[in-house]
Tab-separated table of C-alpha atoms and ligand atoms in Angstrom:
chain	number	residue	atom	x	y	z
A	293	MET	CA	9.081	3.520	24.866
A	294	ASN	CA	10.695	2.276	28.015
A	295	ILE	CA	10.281	-1.457	28.272
A	296	ASP	CA	12.393	-4.299	29.513
A	297	THR	CA	12.646	-6.327	26.332
A	298	LYS	CA	14.541	-9.115	28.034
A	299	ALA	CA	11.888	-9.541	30.699
A	300	LEU	CA	9.182	-9.591	28.033
A	301	ALA	CA	11.004	-12.240	26.016
A	302	GLU	CA	11.386	-14.305	29.215
A	303	LYS	CA	7.755	-13.923	30.172
A	304	TYR	CA	6.188	-14.708	26.813
A	305	GLY	CA	8.916	-16.671	25.037
A	306	THR	CA	10.252	-16.150	21.527
A	307	PRO	CA	9.668	-15.633	18.675
A	308	LEU	CA	7.322	-12.869	19.776
A	309	TYR	CA	5.572	-9.836	18.350
A	310	MET	CA	5.246	-6.772	20.555
A	311	TYR	CA	3.099	-3.711	19.744
A	312	ASP	CA	3.183	-0.338	21.472
A	313	PHE	CA	-0.468	0.713	21.756
A	314	ASP	CA	0.420	4.231	22.905
A	315	TYR	CA	2.363	4.733	19.688
A	316	ILE	CA	-0.627	3.507	17.651
A	317	GLU	CA	-2.894	5.944	19.483
A	318	ASN	CA	-0.475	8.750	18.789
A	319	ARG	CA	-0.346	7.916	15.085
A	320	TYR	CA	-4.132	7.778	14.840
A	321	THR	CA	-4.709	11.082	16.588
A	322	THR	CA	-1.935	12.811	14.638
A	323	LEU	CA	-3.514	11.793	11.349
A	324	LYS	CA	-7.098	12.419	12.446
A	325	ASP	CA	-6.131	15.859	13.759
A	326	ALA	CA	-4.509	16.679	10.435
A	327	PHE	CA	-7.992	16.366	8.891
A	328	ALA	CA	-9.418	18.897	11.384
A	329	GLY	CA	-12.104	21.128	9.917
A	330	LYS	CA	-13.129	18.565	7.279
A	331	LYS	CA	-15.467	15.613	7.416
A	332	SER	CA	-13.199	12.598	7.536
A	333	ILE	CA	-12.895	8.946	8.495
A	334	VAL	CA	-9.585	7.226	9.040
A	335	ASN	CA	-10.230	3.662	7.876
A	336	TYR	CA	-7.460	1.548	9.305
A	337	ALA	CA	-6.278	-1.012	6.703
A	338	VAL	CA	-6.833	-4.164	8.691
A	339	LYS	CA	-4.522	-6.291	6.582
A	340	ALA	CA	-1.474	-4.519	8.019
A	341	ASN	CA	-2.136	-5.989	11.467
A	342	SER	CA	-5.455	-7.674	12.049
A	343	ASN	CA	-5.096	-8.693	15.673
A	344	LEU	CA	-8.535	-8.087	17.237
A	345	SER	CA	-7.047	-6.085	20.110
A	346	VAL	CA	-5.200	-3.809	17.680
A	347	ILE	CA	-8.406	-3.171	15.729
A	348	ALA	CA	-10.396	-2.695	18.948
A	349	HIS	CA	-7.826	-0.193	20.207
A	350	LEU	CA	-8.240	1.865	17.031
A	351	ALA	CA	-12.028	1.430	17.007
A	352	LYS	CA	-12.224	2.950	20.505
A	353	LEU	CA	-10.360	5.974	19.199
A	354	GLY	CA	-12.971	6.332	16.448
A	355	ALA	CA	-11.245	4.651	13.535
A	356	GLY	CA	-13.071	2.882	10.739
A	357	ALA	CA	-11.728	-0.131	8.884
A	358	ASP	CA	-10.665	-0.905	5.356
A	359	CYS	CA	-11.080	-4.632	4.748
A	360	VAL	CA	-10.092	-6.859	1.846
A	361	SER	CA	-12.036	-10.013	2.714
A	362	ILE	CA	-15.219	-10.871	4.561
A	363	GLY	CA	-12.930	-12.305	7.227
A	364	GLU	CA	-11.463	-8.872	7.793
A	365	VAL	CA	-14.952	-7.324	7.785
A	366	ASN	CA	-15.919	-9.761	10.521
A	367	ARG	CA	-12.764	-9.006	12.477
A	368	ALA	CA	-13.599	-5.289	12.299
A	369	LEU	CA	-17.182	-5.895	13.474
A	370	THR	CA	-16.037	-8.227	16.257
A	371	ALA	CA	-13.507	-5.631	17.407
A	372	GLY	CA	-16.244	-3.018	17.666
A	373	VAL	CA	-15.751	-0.900	14.554
A	374	ASP	CA	-18.946	0.990	13.671
A	375	LYS	CA	-20.484	-0.779	10.636
A	376	TYR	CA	-20.937	2.541	8.854
A	377	LYS	CA	-17.178	3.032	9.036
A	378	ILE	CA	-16.319	-0.272	7.370
A	379	ILE	CA	-15.428	-0.531	3.703
A	380	PHE	CA	-14.799	-3.698	1.775
A	381	SER	CA	-12.110	-3.382	-0.913
A	382	GLY	CA	-10.224	-5.871	-3.044
A	383	VAL	CA	-10.002	-6.946	-6.646
A	384	GLY	CA	-12.056	-10.150	-6.268
A	385	LYS	CA	-14.987	-10.916	-3.982
A	386	ARG	CA	-16.968	-14.145	-3.868
A	387	ASP	CA	-20.777	-13.935	-4.037
A	388	ASP	CA	-21.061	-15.153	-0.464
A	389	GLU	CA	-18.689	-12.402	0.674
A	390	ILE	CA	-20.735	-9.787	-1.183
A	391	ARG	CA	-23.959	-11.180	0.302
A	392	GLU	CA	-22.631	-11.147	3.832
A	393	ALA	CA	-21.234	-7.626	3.471
A	394	LEU	CA	-24.609	-6.382	2.216
A	395	GLN	CA	-26.485	-8.168	4.988
A	396	LYS	CA	-24.185	-6.655	7.558
A	397	ASP	CA	-24.945	-3.229	6.116
A	398	ILE	CA	-21.388	-1.853	6.056
A	399	LEU	CA	-20.645	1.599	4.656
A	400	MET	CA	-19.722	0.496	1.124
A	401	LEU	CA	-18.102	-1.987	-1.194
A	402	ASN	CA	-15.176	-0.760	-3.263
A	403	LEU	CA	-15.467	-2.174	-6.772
A	404	GLU	CA	-12.591	-2.781	-9.120
A	405	SER	CA	-14.243	-3.917	-12.369
A	406	GLU	CA	-17.435	-3.797	-14.378
A	407	ALA	CA	-17.830	-7.556	-13.928
A	408	GLU	CA	-17.640	-7.142	-10.166
A	409	MET	CA	-20.270	-4.392	-10.293
A	410	LYS	CA	-22.634	-6.744	-12.151
A	411	ARG	CA	-22.100	-9.452	-9.535
A	412	VAL	CA	-22.803	-7.016	-6.718
A	413	GLU	CA	-25.935	-5.790	-8.492
A	414	LEU	CA	-27.170	-9.361	-8.866
A	415	VAL	CA	-26.536	-10.275	-5.254
A	416	ALA	CA	-28.155	-7.035	-4.059
A	417	LYS	CA	-31.181	-7.793	-6.234
A	418	GLU	CA	-31.487	-11.279	-4.726
A	419	LEU	CA	-31.469	-9.701	-1.283
A	420	GLY	CA	-33.832	-6.925	-2.324
A	421	LYS	CA	-31.263	-4.407	-1.131
A	422	GLU	CA	-29.488	-1.397	-2.523
A	423	ALA	CA	-25.710	-1.819	-2.396
A	424	ARG	CA	-23.697	1.254	-1.491
A	425	ILE	CA	-20.672	1.174	-3.723
A	426	SER	CA	-17.516	3.029	-4.538
A	427	ILE	CA	-15.357	2.526	-7.612
A	428	ARG	CA	-11.610	2.211	-7.467
A	429	VAL	CA	-10.103	4.408	-10.132
A	430	ASN	CA	-6.643	3.666	-11.442
A	431	PRO	CA	-5.220	7.118	-12.152
A	432	ASN	CA	-2.115	5.727	-13.895
A	433	ILE	CA	0.345	7.444	-11.588
A	434	ASP	CA	3.785	6.090	-10.857
A	435	PRO	CA	3.968	6.104	-7.062
A	436	GLN	CA	7.776	5.872	-7.127
A	437	THR	CA	7.871	2.968	-4.714
A	438	HIS	CA	8.817	-0.726	-4.835
A	439	PRO	CA	7.213	-2.364	-7.934
A	440	TYR	CA	5.668	-5.125	-5.776
A	441	ILE	CA	3.771	-2.580	-3.749
A	442	SER	CA	2.888	-0.175	-6.565
A	443	THR	CA	-0.756	-0.412	-7.567
A	444	GLY	CA	-1.680	2.785	-9.413
A	445	LEU	CA	-0.350	2.059	-12.906
A	446	HIS	CA	-2.558	0.711	-15.694
A	447	GLU	CA	-0.369	-2.329	-16.124
A	448	ASN	CA	-1.331	-3.813	-12.765
A	449	LYS	CA	-4.542	-5.533	-11.757
A	450	PHE	CA	-6.040	-2.859	-9.546
A	451	GLY	CA	-8.925	-0.483	-10.279
A	452	VAL	CA	-10.420	0.704	-13.552
A	453	GLU	CA	-9.452	3.439	-16.009
A	454	LEU	CA	-11.145	6.830	-15.795
A	455	ASP	CA	-13.455	6.326	-18.802
A	456	MET	CA	-14.575	2.967	-17.546
A	457	ALA	CA	-15.167	4.397	-14.080
A	458	LYS	CA	-17.422	7.057	-15.507
A	459	ARG	CA	-19.425	4.505	-17.503
A	460	MET	CA	-19.755	2.384	-14.385
A	461	TYR	CA	-21.018	5.334	-12.332
A	462	ILE	CA	-23.635	6.135	-14.963
A	463	TYR	CA	-24.775	2.518	-14.965
A	464	ALA	CA	-24.796	2.235	-11.172
A	465	ASN	CA	-26.709	5.477	-10.825
A	466	LYS	CA	-29.520	4.076	-12.970
A	467	SER	CA	-29.584	0.713	-11.245
A	468	GLU	CA	-32.308	0.047	-8.694
A	469	PHE	CA	-29.865	-2.048	-6.656
A	470	LEU	CA	-26.712	0.059	-6.703
A	471	ASN	CA	-26.036	3.359	-5.001
A	472	PRO	CA	-22.736	4.920	-6.046
A	473	VAL	CA	-21.782	6.882	-2.941
A	474	GLY	CA	-17.999	6.825	-3.083
A	475	ILE	CA	-14.878	7.010	-5.164
A	476	HIS	CA	-11.589	5.401	-4.347
A	477	PHE	CA	-7.970	5.162	-5.365
A	478	HIS	CA	-4.899	3.587	-3.809
A	479	ILE	CA	-1.711	4.001	-5.786
A	480	GLY	CA	0.715	1.987	-3.723
A	481	SER	CA	2.336	1.391	-0.401
A	482	GLN	CA	5.299	2.908	1.414
A	483	LEU	CA	4.878	6.202	-0.495
A	484	THR	CA	7.519	8.653	0.586
A	485	LYS	CA	6.747	11.338	-2.004
A	486	LEU	CA	3.748	13.594	-1.909
A	487	SER	CA	3.447	14.488	-5.593
A	488	PRO	CA	2.052	11.131	-6.821
A	489	ILE	CA	-0.695	11.278	-4.169
A	490	GLN	CA	-1.528	14.867	-4.974
A	491	GLU	CA	-1.622	14.146	-8.716
A	492	ALA	CA	-3.826	11.105	-8.244
A	493	ALA	CA	-6.169	13.025	-5.927
A	494	SER	CA	-6.462	15.851	-8.475
A	495	ILE	CA	-7.308	13.479	-11.308
A	496	VAL	CA	-9.919	11.684	-9.231
A	497	ALA	CA	-11.346	14.964	-7.887
A	498	ASP	CA	-11.851	16.132	-11.474
A	499	LEU	CA	-13.801	12.975	-12.164
A	500	VAL	CA	-15.968	13.692	-9.103
A	501	ARG	CA	-16.650	17.190	-10.435
A	502	SER	CA	-17.711	15.794	-13.809
A	503	LEU	CA	-19.934	13.241	-12.076
A	504	LYS	CA	-21.555	15.892	-9.902
A	505	ALA	CA	-22.235	17.837	-13.097
A	506	ILE	CA	-24.403	14.959	-14.305
A	507	LYS	CA	-26.132	14.635	-10.935
A	508	ILE	CA	-24.146	11.704	-9.617
A	509	ASP	CA	-23.480	12.839	-6.106
A	510	ILE	CA	-20.324	11.255	-4.712
A	511	LYS	CA	-20.238	11.591	-0.928
A	512	PHE	CA	-17.061	9.741	0.050
A	513	PHE	CA	-13.656	10.517	-1.422
A	514	ASP	CA	-11.270	7.753	-0.450
A	515	VAL	CA	-7.583	8.435	-1.022
A	516	GLY	CA	-6.445	4.940	-0.064
A	517	GLY	CA	-3.501	4.142	2.124
A	518	GLY	CA	0.188	4.028	1.478
A	519	ILE	CA	1.742	6.747	3.629
A	520	GLY	CA	5.375	5.697	3.927
A	521	VAL	CA	7.160	5.127	7.218
A	522	VAL	CA	10.767	5.154	8.337
A	523	TYR	CA	12.393	1.738	8.330
A	524	ASP	CA	15.925	2.998	7.859
A	525	ASP	CA	16.697	6.606	6.985
A	526	GLU	CA	13.816	7.371	4.600
A	527	VAL	CA	12.460	10.889	4.482
A	528	THR	CA	8.720	10.481	4.285
A	529	ILE	CA	5.450	12.387	4.240
A	530	THR	CA	4.008	14.003	7.373
A	531	ALA	CA	0.320	13.760	8.226
A	532	ALA	CA	-0.093	17.512	7.758
A	533	GLU	CA	1.554	17.555	4.326
A	534	TYR	CA	-0.585	14.626	3.325
A	535	THR	CA	-3.904	16.163	4.284
A	536	GLN	CA	-2.985	19.588	2.881
A	537	ALA	CA	-2.290	17.964	-0.503
A	538	ILE	CA	-5.674	16.240	-0.362
A	539	PHE	CA	-7.470	19.453	0.674
A	540	GLN	CA	-5.798	21.221	-2.222
A	541	ALA	CA	-6.902	18.594	-4.737
A	542	THR	CA	-10.493	18.434	-3.488
A	543	LYS	CA	-11.035	22.164	-3.072
A	544	GLY	CA	-14.666	23.201	-3.341
A	545	LEU	CA	-16.046	19.671	-3.181
A	546	ASP	CA	-18.568	18.856	-0.470
A	547	ILE	CA	-17.370	15.374	0.443
A	548	THR	CA	-16.269	13.237	3.358
A	549	LEU	CA	-12.586	12.374	3.073
A	550	LEU	CA	-11.550	8.809	3.762
A	551	CYS	CA	-8.066	7.397	3.977
A	552	GLU	CA	-6.880	3.850	4.562
A	553	PRO	CA	-3.532	3.847	6.331
A	554	GLY	CA	-2.148	0.508	7.412
A	555	ARG	CA	1.614	0.661	7.704
A	556	TYR	CA	1.550	4.294	8.911
A	557	MET	CA	-0.496	3.269	11.900
A	558	VAL	CA	1.317	0.169	13.085
A	559	ALA	CA	4.686	-0.497	11.400
A	560	ASN	CA	6.819	1.349	13.912
A	561	ALA	CA	4.619	0.366	16.820
A	562	GLY	CA	5.847	-3.179	16.473
A	563	ALA	CA	8.972	-5.184	17.084
A	564	PHE	CA	9.770	-8.824	16.579
A	565	PHE	CA	11.801	-10.585	19.261
A	566	THR	CA	13.870	-13.607	18.443
A	567	LYS	CA	16.598	-15.478	20.289
A	568	VAL	CA	19.974	-16.553	19.043
A	569	LEU	CA	20.322	-20.318	18.655
A	570	TYR	CA	23.972	-20.218	17.643
A	571	GLU	CA	26.474	-18.736	15.248
A	572	LYS	CA	28.292	-20.354	12.373
A	573	VAL	CA	30.834	-19.377	9.760
A	574	ASN	CA	30.677	-20.757	6.199
A	575	ALA	CA	33.546	-19.958	3.843
A	576	GLY	CA	34.408	-16.896	5.897
A	577	LYS	CA	30.812	-15.684	6.032
A	578	ARG	CA	29.244	-15.166	9.441
A	579	PHE	CA	25.693	-16.362	10.144
A	580	VAL	CA	23.626	-15.735	13.247
A	581	ILE	CA	20.926	-18.385	13.422
A	582	VAL	CA	17.841	-17.338	15.370
A	583	ASP	CA	14.619	-19.021	16.484
A	584	GLY	CA	12.400	-16.772	14.335
A	585	ALA	CA	12.109	-17.299	10.595
A	586	MET	CA	10.583	-16.157	7.326
A	587	ASN	CA	7.315	-17.870	8.224
A	588	ASP	CA	7.004	-15.403	11.139
A	589	LEU	CA	8.151	-12.264	9.314
A	590	ILE	CA	8.443	-12.578	5.552
A	591	ARG	CA	9.084	-8.999	4.464
A	592	PRO	CA	12.868	-9.328	4.092
A	593	SER	CA	12.467	-12.509	2.018
A	594	LEU	CA	9.501	-11.303	-0.012
A	595	TYR	CA	10.381	-7.679	-0.758
A	596	ASP	CA	14.005	-7.555	0.245
A	597	ALA	CA	12.660	-5.154	2.866
A	598	TYR	CA	15.045	-3.573	5.342
A	599	HIS	CA	14.405	-3.941	9.069
A	600	LYS	CA	16.767	-2.544	11.642
A	601	ILE	CA	18.181	-5.387	13.716
A	602	GLU	CA	19.710	-4.950	17.153
A	603	ALA	CA	21.168	-7.200	19.803
A	604	VAL	CA	19.708	-6.449	23.229
A	605	GLY	CA	21.836	-5.641	26.240
A	606	VAL	CA	25.194	-5.918	24.539
A	607	ASP	CA	27.969	-3.570	25.596
A	608	ALA	CA	28.066	-0.761	22.998
A	609	ASN	CA	31.874	-0.817	23.060
A	610	VAL	CA	32.144	-4.374	21.833
A	611	GLU	CA	33.382	-4.561	18.284
A	612	THR	CA	30.818	-5.637	15.682
A	613	THR	CA	31.304	-7.633	12.498
A	614	PRO	CA	28.811	-8.156	9.658
A	615	ALA	CA	26.539	-11.176	9.921
A	616	ASP	CA	23.525	-12.537	8.080
A	617	VAL	CA	20.685	-13.061	10.524
A	618	VAL	CA	18.881	-16.196	9.372
A	619	GLY	CA	16.125	-18.519	10.556
A	620	PRO	CA	15.850	-22.309	10.636
A	621	VAL	CA	13.527	-22.624	7.601
A	622	CYS	CA	14.824	-24.682	4.678
A	623	GLU	CA	15.071	-21.815	2.174
A	624	SER	CA	18.033	-19.643	1.245
A	625	GLY	CA	15.592	-16.733	1.304
A	626	ASP	CA	15.030	-17.233	5.017
A	627	PHE	CA	16.768	-14.179	6.432
A	628	PHE	CA	15.926	-11.046	8.436
A	629	GLY	CA	18.976	-9.047	7.468
A	630	LYS	CA	22.210	-9.324	5.548
A	631	ASN	CA	25.571	-7.986	6.660
A	632	VAL	CA	24.111	-6.672	9.885
A	633	PRO	CA	26.815	-5.262	12.178
A	634	LEU	CA	26.537	-7.382	15.330
A	635	PRO	CA	28.751	-8.161	18.313
A	636	PRO	CA	29.716	-11.769	19.005
A	637	LEU	CA	26.527	-13.506	20.173
A	638	SER	CA	25.797	-16.607	22.116
A	639	HIS	CA	22.941	-18.973	22.789
A	640	ASN	CA	19.769	-17.216	24.068
A	641	ASP	CA	20.963	-13.685	23.361
A	642	LEU	CA	17.996	-11.577	22.352
A	643	ILE	CA	17.673	-9.947	18.940
A	644	VAL	CA	15.066	-7.304	18.111
A	645	VAL	CA	13.851	-6.802	14.554
A	646	GLN	CA	12.401	-3.293	14.497
A	647	SER	CA	9.410	-1.806	12.610
A	648	ALA	CA	7.658	-5.163	12.478
A	649	GLY	CA	4.130	-4.048	13.388
A	650	ALA	CA	2.783	-3.970	9.819
A	651	TYR	CA	2.630	-6.936	7.452
A	652	GLY	CA	4.449	-9.011	10.033
A	653	PHE	CA	2.126	-11.357	11.866
A	654	THR	CA	-0.594	-11.006	9.202
A	655	MET	CA	1.725	-12.526	6.616
A	656	ALA	CA	2.926	-15.282	8.934
A	657	SER	CA	2.435	-18.886	7.864
A	658	ASN	CA	2.952	-22.376	9.203
A	659	TYR	CA	5.646	-23.255	6.674
A	660	ASN	CA	7.892	-26.015	8.045
A	661	THR	CA	5.119	-26.729	10.604
A	662	ARG	CA	6.301	-23.842	12.691
A	663	SER	CA	3.682	-22.476	15.064
A	664	LYS	CA	2.846	-18.802	14.775
A	665	PRO	CA	4.361	-16.484	17.397
A	666	ALA	CA	2.507	-14.955	20.328
A	667	GLU	CA	1.547	-11.268	20.246
A	668	VAL	CA	1.837	-8.855	23.141
A	669	ALA	CA	0.540	-5.301	23.642
A	670	ILE	CA	2.262	-2.622	25.697
A	671	GLN	CA	0.018	0.154	26.944
A	672	GLY	CA	0.681	2.683	29.674
A	673	GLY	CA	3.833	0.791	30.625
A	674	LYS	CA	1.959	-2.503	31.095
A	675	ASP	CA	2.194	-5.597	28.947
A	676	ARG	CA	-0.567	-8.053	28.090
A	677	LEU	CA	-0.973	-11.024	25.810
A	678	ILE	CA	-3.238	-10.353	22.816
A	679	ARG	CA	-2.708	-13.651	21.025
A	680	LYS	CA	-1.536	-16.932	22.482
A	681	ARG	CA	1.378	-18.729	20.957
A	682	GLU	CA	0.047	-21.277	18.514
A	683	THR	CA	0.676	-24.927	19.333
A	684	TYR	CA	1.320	-28.018	17.280
A	685	ASP	CA	-2.185	-29.198	18.239
A	686	ASP	CA	-3.688	-25.989	16.825
A	687	GLN	CA	-1.899	-26.666	13.586
A	688	VAL	CA	-3.029	-30.254	13.041
A	689	ARG	CA	-6.551	-29.875	14.399
A	690	LEU	CA	-8.213	-29.744	10.975
A	691	GLU	CA	-6.290	-32.766	9.678
A	692	LEU	CA	-6.190	-35.249	12.537
A	693	GLU	CA	-9.692	-36.632	12.092
A	694	TYR	CA	-8.837	-37.797	8.583
A	695	LEU	CA	-5.867	-39.904	9.650
A	696	GLY	CA	-6.387	-43.602	9.077
A	697	VAL	CA	-9.476	-43.196	6.899
A	698	MET	CA	-7.672	-43.389	3.570
A	699	GLY	CA	-9.132	-45.734	0.948
B	182	PLP	C1	-2.885	-2.457	1.375
B	182	PLP	C2	-3.915	-1.421	1.198
B	182	PLP	C3	-3.966	-0.323	2.061
B	182	PLP	C4	-2.960	-0.071	3.151
B	182	PLP	O1	-1.712	0.213	2.646
B	182	PLP	P1	-0.551	0.778	3.611
B	182	PLP	O2	0.595	0.953	2.722
B	182	PLP	O3	-0.316	-0.230	4.664
B	182	PLP	O4	-1.040	2.065	4.172
B	182	PLP	C5	-5.002	0.574	1.889
B	182	PLP	N1	-5.925	0.416	0.918
B	182	PLP	C6	-5.904	-0.630	0.064
B	182	PLP	C7	-6.950	-0.748	-0.976
B	182	PLP	C8	-4.898	-1.576	0.164
B	182	PLP	O5	-4.855	-2.593	-0.690
């Protein structure tokens, strides 16, 4: 990508998120093409980056959406995703969310417990509708990733065990208000090894075979998301390896393959721009204080995640020394990187935090009454705003009317 980062930072201000839409398109088509010859839907995991323009960009390319709240379902619909390509996942759904999803006639609801299935059945009955459902199976596979983002082991809250899944399918199949059309698993995020995915897919495919044997015809086989990306020097899975492993596991089954990539699609499309406020040294330790903070991009604080950090437009020959790049928020955990080799920096120098397109803006908060950053898209060499910078007025809007009416 050939963009003038400095000009962008000038034009839109900092802190700022920038997404390369051509990169996103390339990722989508690479993955979709790797499914060639099979029925497939790539359901973009909206939670990774739910900006309407990002979703709309993917929708135009033919992507579906994987949503984890009715809010995300509505974002997907607003952005133009075909309703029959929208799935609603997540471990807990309110009745009103279930009702709205059924009324909006999306492809299916992914269920994660027997109790949830009973709620969905009840709501569907009230509406006089048949709910298309899928059950999230927990195949008890160690995804060999960060424990915070591992979801496929029995000890965590996601999905149901194989036996339970089978009982649920038998129940759903008999119910007048449930139609079990899919099966689902998602074993974790940032997966860089193929074998856990392949193992999980094989286990779940066997369950599909045993269900088909008792006339429960599963049509959608959803392998979840989680394809790992390169933040640093990781060696990760290619789209072709990924789909070949899935083809292998599902051999002989007449099904539509679904996957739910989030990070894969957008992480490396994005960058976070922040400006240097000043430097300081405490007890010999160097700190670069910037205008962005953990409320804008929390991954380093939350997961100790690595993001490559670079100073823009600095002479490559200048000697670097290690510095912690920190924000103004009142928490020791407010950092983007530790011991980052950086040249001497001064006020208004621009810093780019790379690979910030996934779980960046979507995890942003207003902590310390900081307004959320603006978001910009780059497409075909042109930049455009896709979300305005939030203002103080935006932040207090829902509180102001209550001022002065205390008892
Ligand atoms: C978070 C999540 C995804 C996306 O994960 P990535 O690692 O971003 O690909 C997909 N499916 C489900 C059910 C999820 O919870």
